Short mmCIF file of C-alpha atoms in Angstrom, two decimals:
data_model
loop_
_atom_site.label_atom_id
_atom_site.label_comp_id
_atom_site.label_asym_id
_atom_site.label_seq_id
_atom_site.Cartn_x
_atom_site.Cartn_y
_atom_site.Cartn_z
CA UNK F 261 -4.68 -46.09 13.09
CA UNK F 262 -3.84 -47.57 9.81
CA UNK F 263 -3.75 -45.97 6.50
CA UNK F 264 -5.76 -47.72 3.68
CA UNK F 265 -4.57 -47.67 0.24
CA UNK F 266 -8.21 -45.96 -0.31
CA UNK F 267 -7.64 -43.03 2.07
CA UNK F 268 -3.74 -42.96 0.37
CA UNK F 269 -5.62 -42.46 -3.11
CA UNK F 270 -7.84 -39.90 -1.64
CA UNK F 271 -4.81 -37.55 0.03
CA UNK F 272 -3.12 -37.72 -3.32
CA UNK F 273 -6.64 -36.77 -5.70
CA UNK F 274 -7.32 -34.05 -2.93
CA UNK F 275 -2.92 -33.10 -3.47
CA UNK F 276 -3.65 -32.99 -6.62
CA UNK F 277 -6.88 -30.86 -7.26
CA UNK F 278 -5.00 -27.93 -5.46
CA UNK F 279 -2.07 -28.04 -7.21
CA UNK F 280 -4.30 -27.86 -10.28
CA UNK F 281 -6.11 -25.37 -8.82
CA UNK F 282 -3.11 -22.87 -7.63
CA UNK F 283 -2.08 -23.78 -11.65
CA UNK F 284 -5.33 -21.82 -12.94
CA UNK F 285 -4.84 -19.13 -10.36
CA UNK F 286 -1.45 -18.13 -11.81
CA UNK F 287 -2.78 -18.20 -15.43
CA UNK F 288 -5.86 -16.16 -14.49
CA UNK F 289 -3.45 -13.74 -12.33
CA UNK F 290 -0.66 -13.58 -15.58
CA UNK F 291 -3.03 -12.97 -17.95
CA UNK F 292 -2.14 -16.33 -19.71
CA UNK F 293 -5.64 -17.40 -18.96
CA UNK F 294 -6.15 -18.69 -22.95
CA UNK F 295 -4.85 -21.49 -23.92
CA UNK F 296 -6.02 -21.12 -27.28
CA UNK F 297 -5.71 -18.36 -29.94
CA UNK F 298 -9.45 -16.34 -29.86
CA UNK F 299 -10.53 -14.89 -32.81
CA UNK F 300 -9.00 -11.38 -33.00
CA UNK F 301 -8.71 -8.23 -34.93
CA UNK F 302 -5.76 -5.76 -34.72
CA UNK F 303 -5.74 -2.12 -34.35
CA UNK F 304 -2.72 0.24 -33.73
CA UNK F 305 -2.26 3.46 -31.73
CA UNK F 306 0.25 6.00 -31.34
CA UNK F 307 0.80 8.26 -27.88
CA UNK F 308 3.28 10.63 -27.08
CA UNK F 309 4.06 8.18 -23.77
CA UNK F 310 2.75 5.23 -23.45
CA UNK F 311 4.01 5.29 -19.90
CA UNK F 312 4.46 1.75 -17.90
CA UNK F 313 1.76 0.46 -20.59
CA UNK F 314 3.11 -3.37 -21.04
CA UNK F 315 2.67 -6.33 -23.83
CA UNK F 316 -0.75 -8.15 -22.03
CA UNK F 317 -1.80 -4.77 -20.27
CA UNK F 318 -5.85 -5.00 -20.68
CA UNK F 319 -7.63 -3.21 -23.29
CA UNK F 320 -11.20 -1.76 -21.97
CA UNK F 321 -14.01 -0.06 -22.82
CA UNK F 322 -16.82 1.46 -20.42
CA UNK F 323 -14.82 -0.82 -17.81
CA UNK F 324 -14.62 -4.28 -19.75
CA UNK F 325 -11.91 -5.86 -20.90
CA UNK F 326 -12.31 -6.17 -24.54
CA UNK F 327 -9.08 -7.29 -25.56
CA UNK F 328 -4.94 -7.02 -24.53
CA UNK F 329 -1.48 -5.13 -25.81
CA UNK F 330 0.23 -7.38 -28.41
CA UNK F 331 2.87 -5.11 -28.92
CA UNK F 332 4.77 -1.78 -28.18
CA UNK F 333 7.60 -0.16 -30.07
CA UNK F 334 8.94 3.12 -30.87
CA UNK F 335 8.57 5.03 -34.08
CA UNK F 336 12.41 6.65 -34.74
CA UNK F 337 10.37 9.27 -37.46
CA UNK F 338 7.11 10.55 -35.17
CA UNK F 339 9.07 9.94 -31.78
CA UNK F 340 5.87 8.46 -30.60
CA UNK F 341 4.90 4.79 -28.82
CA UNK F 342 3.32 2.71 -31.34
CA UNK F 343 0.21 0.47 -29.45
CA UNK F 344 -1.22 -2.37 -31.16
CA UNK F 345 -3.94 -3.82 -29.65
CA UNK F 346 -5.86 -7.56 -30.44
CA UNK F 347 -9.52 -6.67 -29.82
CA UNK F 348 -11.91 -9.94 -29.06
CA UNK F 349 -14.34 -9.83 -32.66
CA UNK F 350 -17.35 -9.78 -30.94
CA UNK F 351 -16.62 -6.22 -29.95
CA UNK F 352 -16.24 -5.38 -34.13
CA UNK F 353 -18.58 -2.25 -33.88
CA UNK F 354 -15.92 0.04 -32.29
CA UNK F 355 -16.34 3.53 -34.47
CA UNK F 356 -13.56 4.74 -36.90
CA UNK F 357 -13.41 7.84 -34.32
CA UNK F 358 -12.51 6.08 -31.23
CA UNK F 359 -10.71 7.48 -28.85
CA UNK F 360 -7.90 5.50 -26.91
CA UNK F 361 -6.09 6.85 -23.28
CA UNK F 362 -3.62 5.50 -21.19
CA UNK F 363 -4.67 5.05 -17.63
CA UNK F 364 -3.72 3.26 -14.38
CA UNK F 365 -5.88 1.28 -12.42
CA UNK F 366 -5.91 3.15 -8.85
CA UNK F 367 -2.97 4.97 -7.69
CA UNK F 368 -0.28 2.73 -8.08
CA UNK F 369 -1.79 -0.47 -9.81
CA UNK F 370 -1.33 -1.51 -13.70
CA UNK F 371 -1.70 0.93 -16.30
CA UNK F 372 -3.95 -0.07 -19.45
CA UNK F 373 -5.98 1.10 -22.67
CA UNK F 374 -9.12 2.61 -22.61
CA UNK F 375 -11.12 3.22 -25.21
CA UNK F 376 -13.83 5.34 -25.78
CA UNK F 377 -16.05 4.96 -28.04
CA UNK F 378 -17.29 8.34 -30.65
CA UNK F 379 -20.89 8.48 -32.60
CA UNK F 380 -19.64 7.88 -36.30
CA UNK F 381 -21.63 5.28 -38.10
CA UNK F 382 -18.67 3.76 -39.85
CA UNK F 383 -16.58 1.13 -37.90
CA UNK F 384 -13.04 0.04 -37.35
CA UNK F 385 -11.45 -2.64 -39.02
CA UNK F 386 -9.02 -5.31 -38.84
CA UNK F 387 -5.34 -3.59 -38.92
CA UNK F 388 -7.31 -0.37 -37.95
CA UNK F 389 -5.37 2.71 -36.93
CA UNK F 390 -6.70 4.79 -33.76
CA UNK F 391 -6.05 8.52 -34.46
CA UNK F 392 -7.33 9.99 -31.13
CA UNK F 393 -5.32 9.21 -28.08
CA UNK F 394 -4.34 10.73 -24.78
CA UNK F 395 -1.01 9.95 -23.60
CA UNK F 396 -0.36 8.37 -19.80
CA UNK F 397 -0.27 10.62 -16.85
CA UNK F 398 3.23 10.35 -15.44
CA UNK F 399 2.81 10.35 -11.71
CA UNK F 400 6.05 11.71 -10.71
CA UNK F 401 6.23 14.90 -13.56
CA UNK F 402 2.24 15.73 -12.70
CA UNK F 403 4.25 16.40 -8.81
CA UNK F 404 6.88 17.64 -9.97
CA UNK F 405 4.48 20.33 -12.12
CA UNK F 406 2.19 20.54 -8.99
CA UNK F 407 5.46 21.32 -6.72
CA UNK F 408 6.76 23.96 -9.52
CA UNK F 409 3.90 25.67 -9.43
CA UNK F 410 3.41 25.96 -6.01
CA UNK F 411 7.15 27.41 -5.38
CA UNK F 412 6.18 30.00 -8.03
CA UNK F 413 3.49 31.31 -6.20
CA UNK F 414 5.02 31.30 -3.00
CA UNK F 415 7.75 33.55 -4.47
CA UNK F 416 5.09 36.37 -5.09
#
């Protein structure tokens, strides 16, 4: 059987469509799926523990992602895990009392922001702060609590 430099051409443009594909899997996968900047606004939250939260963790609200972590640090003054979060502007009706929680997707998976959304008329804005926020459920000290407390009551 010979090989034609048609069929040759074909093998390499069929090559190269899944390497191109596999490509756009990893970006979608990464969370590098945009290659360019959307337009963004910035709002900042503070928890007591942030937990495994991570720069790119999702941000959602009623279960769509509305936006990503930019940032995390900690505040040396208010011992607490400064958020900030770049919200996509089309979700710019968020109300000024907002409440943001650190959760995990199943049992073990990512953690990310959720935001819940209060009944005030006014709205937050670009560089917005989030007052309200639950902290992340640590897996291992809720067990640990859960284990303490059952020892305690064995004892009586």
């Amino acid at each position: 059987m010979q090989h034609t430099s048609t069929q040759d051409t074909l093998v390499g443009l069929f090559v190269a469509a899944g390497i191109a594909g596999l490509f756009f899997l990893s970006f979608q996968v990464s969370n590098l799926s945009s290659f360019t900047q959307q337009d963004t606004y910035t709002l900042t939250a503070r928890f007591e523990n942030s937990g495994g939260l991570k720069v790119k963790s999702p941000v959602s609200a009623a279960g769509v992602k509305i936006g990503q972590v930019s940032g995390i640090s900690f505040d040396p003054k208010t011992y607490q895990s400064v958020v900030v979060m770049k919200i996509d502007s089309q979700y710019n009706t968020l109300p000024d009392d907002t409440t943001a929680s650190v959760f995990t997707a199943g049992l073990l998976g990512e953690q990310y922001v959720s935001l819940e959304p209060g009944g005030s008329d006014a709205f937050l804005k670009d560089n917005g702060s989030i007052d309200i926020t639950q902290p992340a459920i640590i897996l291992e000290k809720a067990i640990g609590q859960f284990l303490f407390k059952s020892a305690s009551e064995e004892k009586k």
